[in-house]
């Protein structure tokens, strides 16, 4: 029977490309999303991939949501922690809510989803967790102390959990995307984006499918010896 994979924020942007890539590999894919019902319905109608709505920053919602997926679809063997938000602003203008939302969803979501699924993966002696970090968690970014801290935290979380999963056949890795052509990047003002693209050696934004291919590799049998690593997919913007 096909293994079940869940992709948080899996109905649009990078997450949508990841959902499709994992489906193409033969996984039974489930996509989680946070609030955009219209997009989720369109995604499910087009792809046949079921979409489950809950806030990954809500611990109990993740426990309950994953239990529901396991009851309706099957044991979850693959988790891609992709859901993420930005609440940009320089520190002296950033509210505590802007800090807390980003930490709660981007970093807390990884903890919540791992808590809901890691035990089952350990018991079944096989699992894949892929966390989506960011180049801005590696290099920092003006106006993003919240986002850079959360994404940097994801890289530490990945390395620590990888050590706990290794002897149970559960690998835990991260991907640090550079600037990818999605709604999130469309929100960056055009003059700022032009300056960013000028600093990318490859000379363009990345495509969501280019991140999805990295995730697909990390979820494959071929990646059994890869754990605790961060794959940078950023057009050479930051060489870590
Ligand atoms: P988008 O803004 O296009 O999509 C975000 C996705 O996350 C949506 O599906 C959204 O659901 C979901 N989401 C947001 N908040 C929650 C929540 N609380 N609970 C559940 N789901 C939620 O983002 P991208 O596709 O651009 O980014 C995907 C990931 O990649 C993020 O973690 C981002 O930080 C990271 N990243 C993106 C880069 C880029 O250049 N685009 C660069 C580096 C990293 P809904 O549709 O319901 O709103």
Coordinates of C-alpha atoms and ligand atoms in Angstrom, one line a residue:
X1 CA 0.0 0.0 0.0
X2 CA 1.2 3.5 -0.8
X3 CA 2.7 5.5 2.1
X4 CA 0.8 8.5 3.2
X5 CA 2.5 12.0 3.0
X6 CA 1.1 15.2 4.4
X7 CA 2.2 18.6 3.1
X8 CA 1.3 21.6 5.3
X9 CA 0.3 24.6 3.3
X10 CA 0.1 22.1 0.5
X11 CA -2.6 23.7 -1.6
X12 CA -0.8 26.6 -3.2
X13 CA 2.7 28.0 -3.9
X14 CA 5.6 25.8 -3.1
X15 CA 3.4 23.4 -1.1
X16 CA 1.2 22.7 -4.1
X17 CA 4.3 21.8 -6.2
X18 CA 5.5 19.5 -3.4
X19 CA 2.0 17.8 -3.1
X20 CA 2.1 17.1 -6.8
X21 CA 5.7 15.9 -6.9
X22 CA 5.0 13.4 -4.0
X23 CA 1.8 12.2 -5.7
X24 CA 3.8 11.6 -8.9
X25 CA 6.3 9.5 -6.8
X26 CA 3.5 7.3 -5.7
X27 CA 2.7 8.6 -2.3
X28 CA -0.9 9.0 -1.1
X29 CA -0.8 12.7 -0.5
X30 CA -2.9 14.8 1.8
X31 CA -2.6 18.6 1.8
X32 CA -3.2 20.8 4.9
X33 CA -4.0 24.5 4.5
X34 CA -4.8 27.4 6.8
X35 CA -7.7 29.5 5.6
X36 CA -8.0 29.9 1.8
X37 CA -11.0 27.6 1.3
X38 CA -11.6 28.6 -2.4
X39 CA -8.0 27.8 -3.4
X40 CA -8.1 24.5 -1.5
X41 CA -11.4 23.5 -3.2
X42 CA -10.0 24.3 -6.6
X43 CA -6.8 22.4 -5.8
X44 CA -8.6 19.3 -4.7
X45 CA -11.0 19.4 -7.7
X46 CA -8.0 19.7 -10.1
X47 CA -5.6 17.2 -8.4
X48 CA -7.8 14.7 -6.5
X49 CA -5.6 15.4 -3.4
X50 CA -7.8 15.9 -0.3
X51 CA -7.3 19.1 1.6
X52 CA -7.6 19.4 5.4
X53 CA -7.9 22.7 7.1
X54 CA -6.3 23.5 10.4
X55 CA -3.8 26.0 11.8
X56 CA -0.4 24.4 12.2
X57 CA 0.4 26.9 14.9
X58 CA -2.3 25.4 17.1
X59 CA -0.9 22.4 18.9
X60 CA -4.1 20.5 19.6
X61 CA -5.4 21.2 16.0
X62 CA -2.3 19.4 14.7
X63 CA -2.8 16.4 17.0
X64 CA -6.5 16.2 16.1
X65 CA -6.0 16.9 12.4
X66 CA -3.3 14.2 12.0
X67 CA -5.5 11.7 14.0
X68 CA -8.3 12.4 11.5
X69 CA -6.0 12.0 8.5
X70 CA -4.7 8.7 9.9
X71 CA -8.3 7.4 10.6
X72 CA -9.5 8.5 7.1
X73 CA -6.4 7.9 4.9
X74 CA -3.8 5.9 6.8
X75 CA -0.7 6.2 9.0
X76 CA 1.4 9.2 8.1
X77 CA 4.9 8.3 7.1
X78 CA 6.0 11.6 5.5
X79 CA 5.6 15.1 6.8
X80 CA 6.6 18.2 4.8
X81 CA 6.5 21.2 7.1
X82 CA 6.0 23.9 4.5
X83 CA 3.3 26.2 5.9
X84 CA 4.7 29.6 6.6
X85 CA 3.8 33.3 6.9
X86 CA 5.7 36.6 6.9
X87 CA 4.9 39.6 9.0
X88 CA 7.7 41.8 8.0
X89 CA 8.8 45.0 9.7
X90 CA 11.9 46.5 11.3
X91 CA 12.2 45.6 14.9
X92 CA 11.3 49.0 16.3
X93 CA 8.0 48.8 14.4
X94 CA 7.3 45.1 14.8
X95 CA 4.5 44.2 17.3
X96 CA 4.7 41.3 19.6
X97 CA 1.8 39.7 17.6
X98 CA 3.9 39.9 14.4
X99 CA 6.8 38.2 16.2
X100 CA 4.6 35.6 17.8
X101 CA 2.5 34.7 14.8
X102 CA 5.6 33.9 12.8
X103 CA 7.3 31.9 15.5
X104 CA 4.0 30.1 16.3
X105 CA 3.2 29.1 12.7
X106 CA 6.6 28.7 11.0
X107 CA 8.6 27.1 13.9
X108 CA 5.8 26.0 16.3
X109 CA 4.1 24.3 13.3
X110 CA 7.2 22.0 12.8
X111 CA 7.1 21.0 16.5
X112 CA 3.3 20.4 16.5
X113 CA 3.3 18.3 13.3
X114 CA 6.3 16.3 14.5
X115 CA 4.7 15.6 17.9
X116 CA 1.6 14.3 16.1
X117 CA 3.4 11.9 13.8
X118 CA 7.0 11.1 14.9
X119 CA 5.8 8.4 17.4
X120 CA 4.1 6.4 14.7
X121 CA 7.1 6.7 12.3
X122 CA 9.4 5.4 15.1
X123 CA 7.1 2.5 15.7
X124 CA 6.9 1.6 12.1
X125 CA 10.7 2.1 11.7
X126 CA 10.4 4.4 8.7
X127 CA 9.7 8.1 8.2
X128 CA 10.6 11.2 6.4
X129 CA 10.3 14.7 7.8
X130 CA 11.3 17.6 5.5
X131 CA 11.1 21.2 7.0
X132 CA 11.1 24.2 4.7
X133 CA 13.5 26.8 6.0
X134 CA 14.8 29.8 4.1
X135 CA 17.9 31.5 2.8
X136 CA 16.8 34.3 5.2
X137 CA 17.2 32.0 8.1
X138 CA 20.7 31.3 7.0
X139 CA 21.8 34.8 6.1
X140 CA 19.4 37.0 8.0
X141 CA 17.3 39.7 6.3
X142 CA 16.6 43.4 7.1
X143 CA 13.0 43.7 8.4
X144 CA 12.6 40.0 9.2
X145 CA 13.9 39.4 12.7
X146 CA 10.8 37.2 13.4
X147 CA 11.0 35.2 10.1
X148 CA 14.8 34.8 10.2
X149 CA 14.7 33.6 13.8
X150 CA 11.9 31.1 13.1
X151 CA 13.6 29.8 9.9
X152 CA 17.0 29.6 11.6
X153 CA 15.2 27.7 14.4
X154 CA 13.9 25.2 11.9
X155 CA 17.5 24.4 10.9
X156 CA 18.4 23.7 14.6
X157 CA 15.2 21.7 15.1
X158 CA 16.0 19.6 12.1
X159 CA 19.5 18.7 13.3
X160 CA 18.3 17.8 16.8
X161 CA 15.3 15.7 15.7
X162 CA 17.5 14.0 13.0
X163 CA 19.6 12.6 15.9
X164 CA 16.5 11.2 17.6
X165 CA 15.1 9.6 14.5
X166 CA 18.2 8.1 13.0
X167 CA 18.2 4.7 14.7
X168 CA 14.5 4.3 13.9
X169 CA 14.8 4.8 10.1
X170 CA 13.3 8.3 10.4
X171 CA 15.2 11.0 8.5
X172 CA 14.8 14.7 9.2
X173 CA 16.1 17.2 6.7
X174 CA 15.5 20.8 5.7
X175 CA 15.4 22.7 2.5
X176 CA 16.4 26.4 2.5
X177 CA 14.8 27.9 -0.6
X178 CA 16.0 31.2 -2.0
X179 CA 13.5 33.6 -3.6
X180 CA 10.8 31.5 -5.3
X181 CA 8.1 32.9 -7.6
X182 CA 5.0 32.6 -5.4
X183 CA 2.3 34.8 -3.7
X184 CA 4.7 35.3 -0.8
X185 CA 7.3 36.9 -3.0
X186 CA 4.7 38.8 -5.0
X187 CA 4.0 40.7 -1.8
X188 CA 7.6 42.1 -1.8
X189 CA 7.6 45.6 -3.4
X190 CA 8.8 45.6 -7.0
X191 CA 11.9 47.9 -6.4
X192 CA 13.0 45.7 -3.5
X193 CA 12.5 42.5 -5.5
X194 CA 14.6 43.9 -8.4
X195 CA 17.5 44.5 -6.1
X196 CA 17.2 41.0 -4.6
X197 CA 17.1 39.4 -8.1
X198 CA 20.2 41.4 -9.1
X199 CA 22.1 39.6 -6.3
X200 CA 21.1 36.1 -7.4
X201 CA 23.9 34.6 -9.5
X202 CA 21.6 32.5 -11.6
X203 CA 19.8 35.8 -12.4
X204 CA 16.1 34.9 -11.8
X205 CA 13.6 33.8 -9.1
X206 CA 13.3 30.1 -8.5
X207 CA 10.3 28.0 -9.4
X208 CA 8.2 26.1 -6.9
X209 CA 8.9 22.9 -8.8
X210 CA 12.6 23.3 -8.2
X211 CA 12.0 23.1 -4.5
X212 CA 9.6 20.2 -4.9
X213 CA 12.2 18.1 -6.7
X214 CA 14.5 18.5 -3.7
X215 CA 11.8 17.5 -1.3
X216 CA 11.0 14.5 -3.5
X217 CA 14.6 13.3 -3.3
X218 CA 14.7 13.7 0.5
X219 CA 11.5 11.6 0.8
X220 CA 12.8 8.8 -1.5
X221 CA 14.4 5.5 -0.5
X222 CA 17.6 6.8 -2.2
X223 CA 17.9 9.4 0.6
X224 CA 18.0 6.9 3.5
X225 CA 21.6 8.0 4.4
X226 CA 20.7 11.8 4.3
X227 CA 19.6 13.1 7.6
X228 CA 20.2 16.3 9.6
X229 CA 21.1 18.1 6.4
X230 CA 20.0 21.4 4.8
X231 CA 19.7 21.5 1.1
X232 CA 20.1 25.1 -0.2
X233 CA 18.1 25.7 -3.4
X234 CA 18.7 29.4 -4.0
X235 CA 20.4 30.1 -7.4
X236 CA 23.7 30.7 -5.7
X237 CA 22.4 33.6 -3.6
X238 CA 23.9 32.4 -0.4
X239 CA 26.6 29.7 -0.3
X240 CA 26.5 28.3 3.2
Ligands
LIG1 P1 2.5 31.1 0.2 O1 2.2 32.3 1.0 O2 2.3 31.1 -1.3 O3 1.6 29.8 0.8 C1 1.7 29.6 2.1 C2 0.9 28.3 2.4 O4 1.0 28.1 3.9 C3 -0.5 28.4 2.1 O5 -1.0 27.1 1.6 C4 -1.2 28.7 3.4 O6 -2.6 28.2 3.5 C5 -0.3 28.0 4.3 N1 -0.5 28.5 5.7 C6 -0.2 29.7 6.1 N2 -0.5 29.8 7.5 C7 -0.9 28.6 7.8 C8 -1.4 28.0 9.1 N3 -1.4 28.8 10.2 N4 -1.8 26.7 9.1 C9 -1.8 26.0 8.0 N5 -1.3 26.4 6.8 C10 -0.9 27.7 6.7 O7 4.0 30.7 0.6 P2 5.1 30.0 -0.3 O8 4.6 28.9 -1.1 O9 5.9 31.1 -1.0 O10 6.1 29.5 0.9 C11 6.0 28.1 1.3 C12 7.1 27.9 2.4 O11 8.4 28.2 1.8 C13 7.0 28.9 3.6 O12 7.4 28.2 4.7 C14 7.9 30.0 3.3 O13 8.4 30.6 4.4 C15 9.0 29.2 2.6 N6 9.9 30.0 1.7 C16 9.4 30.7 0.7 C17 10.2 31.4 -0.1 C18 9.7 32.1 -1.3 O14 10.5 32.8 -2.0 N7 8.4 32.0 -1.7 C19 11.6 31.5 0.1 C20 12.1 30.8 1.3 C21 11.2 30.0 2.0 P3 -3.8 29.1 2.8 O15 -3.7 28.8 1.3 O16 -5.0 28.5 3.4 O17 -3.6 30.5 3.1

